[in-house]
Amino acid sequence: MLHELLLALLGYTGDLIVDEREQQDTLRINLSPDAPISEECFTFKLAPDISFIQPSERDAIERIIKLGFYYRELDRFATKSRNLSWIRSSNESPSSRTSELFKGKKEKQSVYRRAIANGIAEVLSVYRSAVLHIEQNLLSDSLPILATVTQGLNKFLVLLPPLYELILEIERDGYCGGRLLNLLHKRCHCGVPELQTCIQRLLWHGHQVMYNQLASWMIYGILHDQYGEFFISRLESRDAENDSPAEVVERLTSMSTNDASLTDWHSGFHISLDMLPEHIPMRVAESILFAGKAVRVLRNPSPAIRFQGAIAYQQMPRGSQRPQLSTSRIFFTKDSSSQNKSTGEELLPQSDADKIETMLQNLKESSEFHKRSFESAIDSIRVIAASHLWQLVVVRADLNGHLRALKDYFLLAKGDFFQSFLEESRQLMHLPPRLSTAEADLMIPFQLAAVKTIGDDDRYFSRVSLRMPSFGIPVKSSQVDLPKTKAYVDGDSSVQSETSLEVPLDGWDGIALEYSVDWPLQLFFTQEVLSKYRRIFQYLLRLKRTQMELEKSWASAMSQDHSDFAKHRNDSRSCLTSHQRRQHFRPMWRIREHMAFLIRNLQFYIQVDVIESQWNVLQSHIQNSHDFTELVSFHQEYLSALISQSFLDIGSVSRILDGIMKLCLQFCWKIENQESDEITVELEQISEEFNKKSNSLYTILRSTRLAGSQRAPFLRRFLLRLNFNSFFEATARGVLNVVRPRPTLAVLH
């Protein structure tokens, strides 16, 4: 009887202790390891025809043989989960397995579940040892008693039932990966010390898999996640899912190292929230994602990176720089495989890789998961990866030089170049752009300006190219940022109604710059970043063009006036006519001065108070920071500040400024024809509209909503310059209160 009981405790029933499910022949119960776990509890019972056992003994035996049922179900779960036969052959792609997994296979493949099964097998081995020890005690005892069995297995009555409930929930809900770790972490919080220790051991086994995946990802940049259980996952494109294996191989072969690296960095990997354990904060998961991507970049550099680092700090002979650049680049890429390997070792030294491995190994060997230690280790690893990526981008790739080049050309810091370009292209821009040749037409004055102002020592100018987008279609990668332009076809422009409230931008306002960026600077200068630079450039170029046209109109008019005076100074009648003509247009010149005053102050505010001050802040951050992620954040703040303090993010202000610049250009072009009375009427209408818009601009800029924003410090200086003699304040108040007509012809003192 005692041996029957001991066998039942190990899951083997017989004549005295039976499994009720085995008695139901109609159910045809399959008790193979692949069969599902039984949800019907306590099917082990004493045979009902046993009459020599007392009721109290029957109750004690049936209470203790429940452990046999729990043991058998746990052992079947462990055997099934640890069975390696479900691992497919190596010639089957992981993507096909993943697709089968999501098509609803009943048995999901899971490395994490296998790890938990290893922990359950440990518990069952302790249980078997306890049963063996009880058997030895019973055999050595001359008078074996049932109490020996119950006393030796009492502690398992606390462990096995909760473990059985755990595997039932795992089987029923299909837990795997991070979701399985979440389940175990929640069950760790209980009031039974023995059970808590047991669940913590199971969680330890699950964390071993996670640490192995972390080591693969953060040491080698390899995502080893065959069944989609890690919280870092690759973002596959939808098109790739329908491609044949041959098409996939062809696409990967045609993709260059740079393309693959950039795709992986920007959109190749993401955090899978479904598999992210709740005891790992999102901030830490983002650090893990960044560190792995950084290691991938450092271990798989572009073949040209060593050469780029070389040219960043050596001064090439004047006039021979560009030919040397192309020749050396071609020569270097001949033996890319060996150079990549050696360069990758330089970018991420083995000593630092060993440090990362040591920190992860220490976490792995800890018997418990300590959140604070885990976060500290991940932060340290992120700092190592970020510092080496900083070294790659800032030092080897000469980030600061490219930032200065973007400031020179996109933020118009090279004022002499753009002044020359606008002067060379002034006559061209007085005509509507032609759809087919607009970009080619602009290249001539662009190159002439470069010859006059750009020296051979400026090795960044070759990266700048002028683009004229198709009218109505913005420059690539900045569709939401560029203003909509008016359509022109082969020199014929549609006529804009003067009564329209929204003044359309001139066709040439679509001029944009492109900047060629090599690896690894694409990690820093994304298309979104370059799009913001283009947006600011177009705004600044319109502003400079407007300012130049106002100056040219004044110079042209004064030259004509002096010529008339010199020609007719001896003729009293002609001199009187010239004087009357001068008096007739005096109000228009006052309005021109108002326009020039506003444009000059706005230009000074943006170039000095905004761009230069924010540039100094960015340079200070670059000098004090050795972390790539911090640099990215600082640069984003820099661009956001430029856009914000230039009012490009305020639709109402931006539209008013565009309208003012458009009115100024119309004024300059119409004033060239001063003989017609109709032109005089149109100039008066433009003057009236300009006064309205300038007063509206001043009213909005001095509003309380802008006074408390980050624009406030320099905005107050700009308003002080505009309103130094209270002219704007008086006219704006008059417009708002409608007390008196606006003094359109007042003179600024």
XYZ file of C-alpha atoms in Angstrom:
749
model
C 0.000 0.000 0.000
C 2.789 2.436 0.872
C 4.623 1.725 -2.389
C 1.368 2.304 -4.304
C 1.119 5.627 -2.506
C 4.726 6.570 -3.303
C 4.273 5.702 -6.958
C 1.077 7.768 -7.056
C 3.008 10.700 -5.608
C 5.247 10.481 -8.684
C 2.284 10.423 -11.045
C 1.820 6.668 -11.529
C -1.601 5.311 -10.623
C -2.619 1.673 -10.184
C -5.340 -0.460 -8.629
C -5.460 1.208 -5.211
C -4.970 4.812 -6.372
C -6.657 5.551 -9.671
C -7.019 8.482 -12.051
C -10.702 9.197 -12.535
C -10.071 10.340 -16.111
C -8.624 6.947 -17.007
C -11.858 5.322 -15.904
C -13.828 7.296 -18.508
C -13.134 5.273 -21.645
C -15.468 7.369 -23.729
C -13.240 10.424 -23.287
C -10.158 8.607 -24.637
C -7.830 10.701 -22.518
C -4.384 11.177 -24.068
C -1.774 11.528 -21.343
C 1.209 11.957 -23.642
C 3.552 14.898 -22.988
C 2.054 16.781 -25.951
C -1.457 16.618 -24.495
C -2.841 19.815 -22.957
C -2.569 20.329 -19.209
C -5.616 19.104 -17.351
C -7.850 21.821 -15.962
C -9.789 19.280 -13.889
C -8.145 19.272 -10.428
C -7.663 16.354 -8.066
C -8.389 13.441 -10.411
C -6.251 11.110 -8.253
C -8.548 9.171 -5.875
C -8.489 6.031 -3.779
C -10.327 3.171 -5.393
C -13.936 3.232 -4.096
C -13.957 -0.526 -3.417
C -11.204 -0.367 -0.777
C -12.821 -1.218 2.560
C -9.907 -1.795 4.918
C -8.958 1.891 5.214
C -10.508 4.072 7.857
C -12.295 7.290 6.756
C -9.684 9.429 8.511
C -6.875 7.602 6.715
C -8.742 7.910 3.412
C -8.994 11.669 3.890
C -5.278 11.922 4.727
C -4.264 9.796 1.718
C -6.509 11.663 -0.743
C -5.164 14.918 0.635
C -1.574 13.873 0.065
C -2.009 12.184 -3.329
C -3.119 15.478 -4.809
C 0.608 16.170 -4.989
C 0.948 13.280 -7.401
C -1.586 14.879 -9.726
C 0.207 18.256 -9.515
C 3.557 16.567 -10.064
C 2.365 14.738 -13.174
C 0.892 17.868 -14.779
C 3.937 19.975 -13.949
C 6.238 17.261 -15.254
C 4.248 17.025 -18.505
C 4.483 20.814 -18.919
C 8.239 20.754 -18.257
C 8.816 17.813 -20.599
C 6.792 19.387 -23.400
C 8.394 22.824 -23.037
C 11.930 21.420 -22.819
C 11.520 19.105 -25.790
C 13.876 20.338 -28.508
C 12.063 18.472 -31.272
C 9.874 21.533 -31.902
C 12.940 23.472 -33.069
C 12.639 23.543 -36.837
C 15.335 22.732 -39.332
C 17.907 25.405 -40.050
C 16.784 25.895 -43.648
C 13.417 27.274 -42.533
C 13.445 31.025 -42.149
C 12.483 32.606 -38.798
C 9.977 34.817 -40.638
C 7.960 31.759 -41.697
C 7.941 30.525 -38.123
C 6.830 33.903 -36.914
C 4.044 33.980 -39.492
C 2.873 30.570 -38.336
C 2.997 31.798 -34.792
C 0.666 34.687 -35.582
C -1.639 32.494 -37.664
C -2.773 30.906 -34.446
C -0.787 27.751 -33.839
C -2.003 26.127 -30.682
C 1.460 25.467 -29.284
C 3.577 28.593 -29.399
C 7.313 28.271 -29.543
C 8.972 30.093 -26.677
C 12.506 30.165 -25.336
C 11.235 31.886 -22.204
C 8.749 29.111 -21.543
C 11.544 26.578 -21.861
C 13.554 28.536 -19.299
C 10.595 28.510 -16.888
C 10.233 24.785 -17.513
C 13.852 24.359 -16.432
C 13.000 26.078 -13.159
C 9.941 23.875 -12.647
C 12.115 20.822 -13.345
C 14.402 21.971 -10.519
C 11.447 22.120 -8.121
C 10.245 18.686 -9.230
C 13.712 17.225 -8.710
C 13.611 18.459 -5.104
C 10.165 16.906 -4.779
C 11.397 13.556 -6.126
C 14.305 13.641 -3.699
C 11.844 14.181 -0.853
C 9.753 11.192 -1.986
C 12.907 9.066 -2.217
C 13.929 10.136 1.265
C 10.464 9.209 2.572
C 10.778 5.778 0.934
C 14.124 5.219 2.604
C 12.665 6.170 5.972
C 9.717 3.840 5.502
C 11.960 0.930 4.537
C 14.209 1.473 7.528
C 11.304 1.789 9.946
C 10.054 -1.467 11.418
C 6.556 -0.045 11.717
C 5.901 2.370 8.805
C 3.197 4.935 9.413
C 1.301 7.346 7.145
C 2.396 10.339 9.201
C 5.928 9.907 7.869
C 4.654 10.583 4.358
C 2.505 13.573 5.250
C 5.181 15.115 7.440
C 7.810 14.861 4.676
C 5.608 16.387 1.953
C 3.664 19.081 3.819
C 5.856 21.889 2.455
C 5.005 20.877 -1.125
C 1.314 21.410 -0.449
C 2.252 25.105 -0.395
C 4.344 24.997 -3.595
C 2.824 22.624 -6.125
C -0.799 23.915 -6.243
C 0.247 27.549 -7.054
C 2.736 26.239 -9.640
C -0.043 24.190 -11.218
C -2.252 27.281 -11.393
C 0.672 29.140 -12.933
C 1.183 26.657 -15.785
C -2.568 26.536 -16.369
C -2.588 30.302 -16.896
C 0.505 30.112 -19.120
C -1.102 27.411 -21.277
C -4.516 29.022 -21.408
C -3.394 32.578 -22.293
C -0.283 31.660 -24.262
C 2.179 33.678 -22.167
C 5.687 34.084 -23.559
C 8.547 36.560 -23.540
C 8.069 39.742 -21.550
C 4.432 38.890 -20.786
C 5.615 35.707 -19.051
C 8.131 37.710 -17.008
C 5.323 40.086 -16.026
C 3.205 37.188 -14.811
C 6.028 35.780 -12.684
C 6.955 39.199 -11.314
C 3.389 39.770 -10.122
C 3.219 36.338 -8.452
C 6.475 36.998 -6.607
C 4.580 39.320 -4.280
C 2.948 36.873 -1.909
C 2.933 36.223 1.839
C 4.398 32.704 1.744
C 8.217 32.825 1.943
C 8.730 29.341 0.432
C 6.447 30.095 -2.521
C 8.025 33.532 -3.020
C 11.484 31.981 -3.165
C 10.263 29.388 -5.663
C 8.646 31.973 -7.993
C 11.746 34.164 -7.761
C 13.797 31.211 -8.919
C 11.502 30.753 -11.903
C 11.798 34.485 -12.649
C 15.580 34.134 -12.419
C 15.473 31.458 -15.111
C 13.354 33.727 -17.311
C 15.738 36.625 -16.774
C 18.645 34.468 -17.909
C 17.148 34.394 -21.395
C 16.569 38.152 -21.294
C 20.166 38.806 -20.196
C 21.469 36.615 -23.014
C 19.429 38.631 -25.493
C 20.628 41.869 -23.896
C 24.247 40.720 -24.193
C 23.816 39.844 -27.865
C 22.138 43.192 -28.548
C 24.291 45.521 -26.435
C 27.698 43.891 -26.954
C 27.524 42.835 -30.598
C 24.525 44.751 -31.932
C 22.808 41.494 -32.924
C 19.103 40.983 -32.255
C 18.831 37.304 -31.336
C 15.094 36.830 -31.013
C 13.972 33.867 -33.081
C 10.358 33.844 -31.917
C 9.560 37.514 -31.310
C 9.744 37.470 -27.499
C 12.269 40.248 -26.824
C 10.998 43.768 -26.193
C 13.387 45.085 -28.865
C 12.087 43.976 -32.238
C 12.904 44.617 -35.866
C 10.405 46.634 -37.839
C 9.908 44.737 -41.068
C 8.391 46.529 -44.042
C 5.080 45.335 -45.398
C 6.490 44.944 -48.864
C 9.169 42.572 -47.609
C 6.562 40.184 -46.240
C 5.261 39.453 -49.757
C 8.665 39.156 -51.406
C 10.047 35.819 -52.457
C 13.347 34.630 -50.916
C 15.160 35.487 -54.152
C 13.773 39.034 -54.104
C 14.777 39.464 -50.471
C 18.355 38.352 -51.225
C 18.518 40.652 -54.244
C 17.233 43.609 -52.252
C 19.684 43.033 -49.417
C 22.549 42.633 -51.900
C 21.713 45.873 -53.682
C 21.412 47.761 -50.415
C 24.682 49.420 -49.498
C 26.215 49.360 -46.053
C 25.244 52.988 -45.570
C 21.617 52.380 -46.522
C 21.300 49.374 -44.213
C 22.965 51.225 -41.347
C 20.726 54.271 -41.725
C 17.586 52.176 -42.050
C 18.481 50.247 -38.905
C 19.230 53.449 -37.013
C 16.150 55.462 -37.933
C 13.418 52.887 -38.407
C 14.862 49.383 -38.265
C 14.150 48.632 -34.606
C 11.546 49.641 -32.085
C 10.289 48.801 -28.600
C 7.528 46.216 -28.542
C 5.270 47.333 -25.710
C 3.525 43.957 -25.588
C 6.783 42.261 -24.638
C 8.194 44.983 -22.381
C 8.212 43.742 -18.751
C 6.478 46.124 -16.385
C 9.460 46.144 -14.011
C 11.617 47.669 -16.782
C 10.704 51.378 -17.226
C 10.236 52.821 -20.680
C 13.221 55.123 -20.185
C 15.477 52.135 -19.545
C 14.059 50.288 -22.562
C 14.846 53.314 -24.739
C 18.412 53.303 -23.406
C 18.702 49.606 -24.316
C 17.357 50.316 -27.796
C 19.795 53.187 -28.301
C 22.806 51.267 -26.966
C 22.169 48.331 -29.295
C 21.713 50.553 -32.329
C 24.864 52.481 -31.433
C 26.877 49.261 -31.127
C 25.557 48.140 -34.531
C 26.795 51.403 -36.036
C 30.168 51.200 -34.296
C 30.773 47.569 -35.230
C 29.668 48.029 -38.852
C 31.125 51.366 -39.972
C 31.074 52.691 -43.503
C 34.242 51.950 -45.526
C 34.853 55.690 -45.961
C 34.807 56.589 -42.285
C 38.571 56.301 -41.778
C 39.163 58.636 -44.711
C 36.567 61.095 -43.478
C 38.320 61.203 -40.140
C 41.586 61.896 -41.877
C 40.366 64.819 -43.946
C 38.593 66.355 -40.955
C 41.831 67.515 -39.394
C 44.409 67.810 -42.143
C 44.698 70.931 -44.257
C 44.833 70.109 -47.952
C 46.641 72.273 -50.527
C 44.649 75.176 -51.830
C 42.901 74.436 -55.123
C 43.468 70.653 -55.019
C 41.076 69.638 -52.293
C 38.061 68.420 -54.258
C 39.970 66.164 -56.698
C 41.866 64.594 -53.774
C 38.594 63.945 -51.999
C 37.048 61.895 -54.807
C 40.255 60.007 -55.684
C 41.025 59.016 -52.112
C 37.485 57.919 -51.452
C 37.548 55.515 -54.434
C 40.947 54.148 -53.460
C 39.890 53.491 -49.884
C 36.783 51.467 -50.706
C 38.700 48.793 -52.631
C 39.323 46.620 -49.557
C 36.275 47.370 -47.478
C 35.893 44.122 -45.545
C 39.242 44.153 -43.739
C 39.129 47.908 -43.248
C 35.625 47.688 -41.802
C 36.736 45.112 -39.282
C 39.750 47.055 -38.084
C 37.862 50.353 -38.037
C 35.012 48.749 -36.074
C 37.493 47.602 -33.445
C 38.846 51.135 -33.195
C 35.382 52.663 -32.858
C 34.373 50.248 -30.070
C 37.504 49.039 -28.240
C 37.467 45.507 -26.907
C 38.081 46.798 -23.384
C 34.773 48.666 -23.423
C 32.968 45.664 -24.906
C 34.397 43.622 -22.024
C 33.097 46.201 -19.544
C 29.600 45.886 -20.992
C 29.818 42.100 -20.837
C 31.014 42.196 -17.225
C 28.129 44.446 -16.130
C 25.555 42.197 -17.807
C 27.225 39.090 -16.361
C 26.999 40.540 -12.852
C 23.296 41.160 -13.350
C 22.872 37.665 -14.704
C 24.558 36.033 -11.721
C 22.457 37.887 -9.154
C 19.865 35.607 -7.536
C 17.256 38.382 -7.505
C 16.303 41.134 -9.927
C 17.285 44.471 -8.392
C 15.657 47.255 -10.354
C 18.090 49.890 -9.169
C 21.169 47.840 -10.090
C 19.661 46.967 -13.461
C 18.900 50.590 -14.337
C 22.350 51.709 -13.165
C 24.073 49.102 -15.344
C 21.968 49.977 -18.392
C 22.694 53.688 -17.916
C 26.422 52.945 -17.717
C 26.270 50.890 -20.910
C 24.325 53.650 -22.650
C 26.969 56.181 -21.624
C 29.731 53.987 -23.082
C 27.878 53.572 -26.374
C 26.904 57.242 -26.550
C 30.456 58.443 -25.852
C 31.927 56.295 -28.635
C 29.195 57.389 -31.018
C 29.995 60.980 -30.042
C 33.642 60.304 -30.859
C 32.636 58.924 -34.252
C 30.268 61.734 -35.242
C 31.856 64.768 -33.600
C 35.574 64.032 -33.907
C 35.997 61.691 -36.868
C 33.156 63.085 -39.003
C 33.805 66.754 -38.051
C 30.282 67.532 -36.863
C 31.073 71.079 -35.799
C 32.447 71.926 -39.226
C 29.240 70.760 -40.877
C 27.134 72.645 -38.348
C 29.050 75.797 -39.186
C 28.570 75.131 -42.902
C 24.818 74.786 -42.387
C 24.868 78.061 -40.483
C 26.860 79.735 -43.267
C 24.579 78.655 -46.094
C 21.190 77.786 -44.636
C 21.148 80.545 -42.018
C 22.797 83.087 -44.358
C 25.852 83.643 -42.169
C 27.821 84.117 -45.414
C 25.993 87.329 -46.177
C 28.400 88.405 -48.921
C 27.691 85.246 -50.912
C 23.918 85.639 -50.787
C 24.141 89.379 -51.406
C 26.111 88.635 -54.550
C 23.718 85.845 -55.552
C 20.653 88.067 -55.185
C 22.285 90.863 -57.135
C 23.286 88.520 -59.961
C 19.814 86.989 -60.111
C 17.836 90.208 -59.531
C 16.815 90.737 -63.138
C 15.928 87.070 -63.493
C 13.704 87.194 -60.415
C 11.807 90.179 -61.761
C 10.264 87.734 -64.231
C 8.126 84.722 -63.375
C 10.090 81.461 -63.184
C 9.767 79.051 -66.075
C 8.668 75.556 -65.170
C 11.238 73.748 -67.277
C 14.388 75.837 -66.787
C 13.980 77.672 -63.466
C 16.620 75.655 -61.637
C 19.110 75.848 -64.502
C 18.521 79.601 -64.810
C 19.392 80.067 -61.151
C 22.591 78.027 -61.342
C 24.358 80.714 -63.399
C 24.086 83.527 -60.801
C 24.669 80.949 -58.062
C 27.990 79.909 -59.583
C 28.983 83.502 -60.332
C 28.369 84.439 -56.704
C 30.463 81.462 -55.592
C 33.357 82.505 -57.816
C 33.264 86.023 -56.387
C 32.908 85.212 -52.686
C 33.682 81.517 -51.963
C 37.335 80.560 -51.745
C 38.905 77.205 -52.535
C 39.571 76.649 -48.850
C 35.854 76.260 -48.181
C 35.573 72.478 -48.561
C 31.920 72.465 -47.488
C 30.580 74.506 -50.398
C 30.776 71.481 -52.712
C 28.108 69.837 -50.540
C 25.619 72.663 -51.122
C 23.354 72.550 -54.140
C 20.543 74.844 -55.260
C 17.127 73.372 -55.930
C 14.031 74.872 -57.456
C 11.078 72.581 -56.774
C 8.287 72.009 -59.216
C 5.720 74.700 -58.643
C 3.107 73.478 -56.230
C 5.322 70.502 -55.249
C 7.738 71.163 -52.374
C 11.337 70.017 -52.185
C 11.656 66.353 -51.203
C 11.525 65.454 -47.499
C 9.941 68.761 -46.497
C 6.463 68.587 -47.906
C 4.776 69.900 -44.784
C 7.273 72.669 -44.203
C 7.623 74.507 -47.477
C 5.101 77.172 -48.432
C 2.730 76.592 -51.285
C 3.861 78.427 -54.393
C 1.909 79.911 -57.194
C 1.890 78.042 -60.493
C 3.654 79.594 -63.484
C 3.966 78.060 -66.910
C 6.709 79.151 -69.334
C 6.824 82.747 -68.232
C 3.078 83.374 -68.087
C 1.811 84.202 -64.643
C -1.732 84.284 -63.402
C -2.881 87.659 -62.170
C -3.472 87.996 -58.439
C -6.436 90.033 -57.334
C -5.453 93.075 -55.330
C -8.456 92.640 -53.085
C -7.365 89.199 -51.882
C -6.688 89.037 -48.165
C -4.114 86.199 -48.511
C -1.190 87.431 -50.604
C 0.417 84.465 -52.372
C 4.167 84.025 -52.251
C 6.285 84.842 -55.243
C 7.199 81.912 -57.470
C 10.904 82.315 -56.644
C 10.201 81.874 -52.948
C 10.399 78.126 -53.512
C 14.193 78.301 -53.854
C 15.748 75.691 -51.580
C 19.183 74.379 -50.698
C 20.258 70.760 -50.458
C 23.192 69.609 -48.346
C 25.021 66.373 -49.070
C 25.735 64.467 -45.866
C 27.946 61.376 -45.672
C 27.871 58.522 -43.199
C 27.769 58.715 -40.176
C 26.444 62.277 -40.181
C 23.075 60.990 -41.427
C 22.598 59.698 -37.893
C 22.618 63.320 -36.749
C 21.346 65.254 -39.778
C 18.141 63.408 -40.536
C 15.801 64.430 -43.339
C 13.556 66.022 -40.742
C 16.447 68.159 -39.482
C 17.468 69.217 -42.997
C 13.832 70.026 -43.729
C 13.805 72.484 -40.824
C 16.992 74.088 -42.127
C 15.382 74.486 -45.560
C 12.338 76.092 -44.049
C 14.429 78.650 -42.158
C 16.591 79.268 -45.246
C 13.611 80.071 -47.455
C 12.296 82.496 -44.849
C 15.667 84.249 -44.433
C 16.281 84.424 -48.177
C 12.894 86.096 -48.734
C 13.742 88.545 -45.982
C 17.153 89.384 -47.440
C 15.732 89.660 -50.929
C 13.083 92.077 -49.665
C 15.647 94.175 -47.836
C 17.867 94.331 -50.934
C 14.962 95.351 -53.211
C 14.033 98.180 -50.850
C 17.605 99.446 -50.901
C 17.860 99.094 -54.673
C 14.630 100.975 -55.231
C 15.863 103.878 -53.118
C 19.250 103.953 -54.840
C 17.651 103.799 -58.277
C 15.171 106.551 -57.493
C 17.829 108.853 -56.027
C 20.056 108.277 -59.007
C 17.209 109.166 -61.365
C 16.308 112.220 -59.290
C 19.887 113.532 -59.290
C 20.124 112.923 -63.018
C 16.933 114.895 -63.644
C 18.137 117.726 -61.433
C 21.481 117.922 -63.219
C 19.789 117.833 -66.631
C 17.185 120.530 -65.920
C 18.864 122.769 -63.348
C 19.235 125.629 -65.872
C 15.625 125.319 -67.079
C 13.335 126.900 -64.483
C 10.145 125.344 -65.911
C 11.603 121.809 -66.038
C 13.147 122.296 -62.612
C 9.709 123.241 -61.233
C 8.178 120.150 -62.837
C 10.904 117.975 -61.352
C 10.309 119.540 -57.936
C 6.557 118.926 -58.181
C 7.179 115.342 -59.206
C 9.489 114.905 -56.233
C 6.866 116.317 -53.878
C 4.211 114.053 -55.408
C 6.171 110.906 -54.580
C 7.478 112.037 -51.200
C 4.728 110.159 -49.280
C 5.638 106.981 -51.158
C 9.268 107.321 -50.109
C 8.165 107.746 -46.528
C 6.277 104.473 -46.781
C 9.362 102.879 -48.316
C 11.357 104.048 -45.338
C 8.774 102.519 -43.004
C 9.087 99.251 -44.897
C 12.876 99.324 -44.814
C 12.828 100.192 -41.115
C 10.659 97.173 -40.286
C 12.567 94.747 -42.539
C 15.982 95.924 -41.287
C 15.017 95.504 -37.652
C 13.436 92.109 -38.281
C 16.547 90.974 -40.132
C 18.848 92.231 -37.391
C 16.689 90.577 -34.736
C 16.770 87.175 -36.455
C 20.429 87.193 -37.469
C 21.888 88.630 -34.254
C 19.449 88.133 -31.391
C 18.205 84.739 -32.529
C 20.729 82.911 -34.701
C 23.963 84.144 -33.139
C 22.771 83.795 -29.567
C 21.374 80.290 -30.136
C 24.536 79.322 -32.009
C 26.644 80.323 -29.007
C 24.422 78.236 -26.745
C 24.788 75.233 -29.060
C 28.574 75.643 -29.194
C 28.720 75.715 -25.417
C 26.748 72.458 -25.254
C 29.020 70.820 -27.822
C 32.096 71.787 -25.837
C 30.705 70.475 -22.545
C 28.995 67.298 -23.715
C 30.485 63.963 -24.737
C 27.203 62.155 -25.209
C 25.683 61.670 -28.654
C 22.097 61.605 -27.411
C 22.635 64.881 -25.569
C 24.005 66.464 -28.731
C 20.966 65.354 -30.706
C 18.726 66.830 -28.019
C 20.687 70.105 -27.918
C 20.560 70.423 -31.700
C 16.806 69.820 -31.720
C 16.417 72.543 -29.089
C 18.595 74.818 -31.234
C 16.407 74.333 -34.308
C 13.209 74.639 -32.293
C 14.456 77.908 -30.808
C 15.306 79.271 -34.262
C 11.864 78.421 -35.598
C 10.077 79.617 -32.490
C 11.918 82.906 -32.050
C 11.593 83.620 -35.781
C 7.795 83.212 -35.407
C 7.627 80.449 -38.010
C 5.568 78.329 -35.635
C 2.868 81.000 -35.219
C 0.587 80.873 -38.210
C -0.877 84.333 -37.782
C 2.513 86.048 -37.431
C 4.066 84.008 -40.219
C 1.257 84.901 -42.620
C 1.523 88.597 -41.749
C 5.291 88.589 -42.312
C 4.901 86.804 -45.645
C 2.288 89.365 -46.625
C 4.518 92.271 -45.592
C 7.462 90.959 -47.609
C 5.222 90.414 -50.605
C 3.849 93.963 -50.319
C 7.373 95.350 -50.108
C 8.398 93.557 -53.286
C 5.262 94.715 -55.103
C 5.939 98.258 -53.931
C 9.529 98.172 -55.229
C 8.572 96.747 -58.600
C 5.670 99.114 -59.177
C 7.551 102.197 -58.114
C 9.924 101.709 -61.031
C 7.043 102.872 -63.286
C 6.348 106.286 -61.816
C 4.697 107.918 -64.836
C 1.231 106.391 -64.614
C -1.463 107.722 -62.308
C -2.864 104.206 -61.995
C 0.443 103.071 -60.545
C 0.168 105.839 -57.956
C -3.228 104.532 -56.883
C -1.843 101.007 -56.630
C 1.071 102.249 -54.529
C -1.347 103.959 -52.171
C -3.297 100.698 -51.848
C -0.085 98.817 -51.087
C 0.851 101.458 -48.515
C -2.527 101.174 -46.841
C -2.277 97.379 -46.725
C 1.275 97.545 -45.384
C 0.249 99.849 -42.558
C -2.548 97.501 -41.572
C -0.288 94.470 -41.532
C 2.595 96.186 -39.726
C 0.265 97.425 -36.987
C -1.310 93.980 -36.685
C 2.177 92.481 -36.397
C 3.157 94.850 -33.618
C -0.101 94.207 -31.751
C 0.384 90.428 -31.846
C 4.066 90.536 -30.873
C 3.389 92.618 -27.780
C 0.530 90.370 -26.629
C 0.702 88.711 -23.215
C 0.714 85.244 -24.813
C 4.129 85.847 -26.354
C 5.482 87.883 -23.455
C 5.803 84.832 -21.199
C 7.313 82.445 -23.737
C 10.930 81.633 -24.554
C 10.793 84.364 -27.206
C 10.421 87.011 -24.506
C 14.039 88.185 -23.817
C 14.993 89.024 -27.395
C 11.470 89.813 -28.495
C 11.413 92.756 -26.089
C 14.540 94.139 -27.741
C 12.947 93.782 -31.163
C 9.805 95.601 -30.000
C 11.922 98.312 -28.400
C 13.711 98.928 -31.695
C 10.414 99.061 -33.597
C 8.695 101.338 -31.118
C 11.593 103.507 -29.972
C 9.571 106.688 -30.628
C 6.116 105.188 -29.817
C 5.106 105.398 -33.474
C 3.902 101.787 -33.751
C 2.135 101.919 -30.414
C 0.253 105.082 -31.344
C -0.824 103.860 -34.772
C -1.749 100.408 -33.499
C -3.873 101.922 -30.717
C -5.563 104.146 -33.253
C -6.431 101.202 -35.453
C -7.780 99.124 -32.566
C -9.890 101.909 -31.074
C -10.905 103.366 -34.462
C -10.562 106.838 -32.994
C -8.872 108.580 -35.864
C -7.426 107.811 -39.277
C -4.066 106.144 -39.239
C -1.188 108.589 -40.005
C 0.096 106.760 -43.042
C 2.496 109.502 -43.996
C 4.092 110.090 -40.609
C 7.856 110.320 -40.552
C 10.063 108.231 -38.245
C 12.418 110.350 -36.157
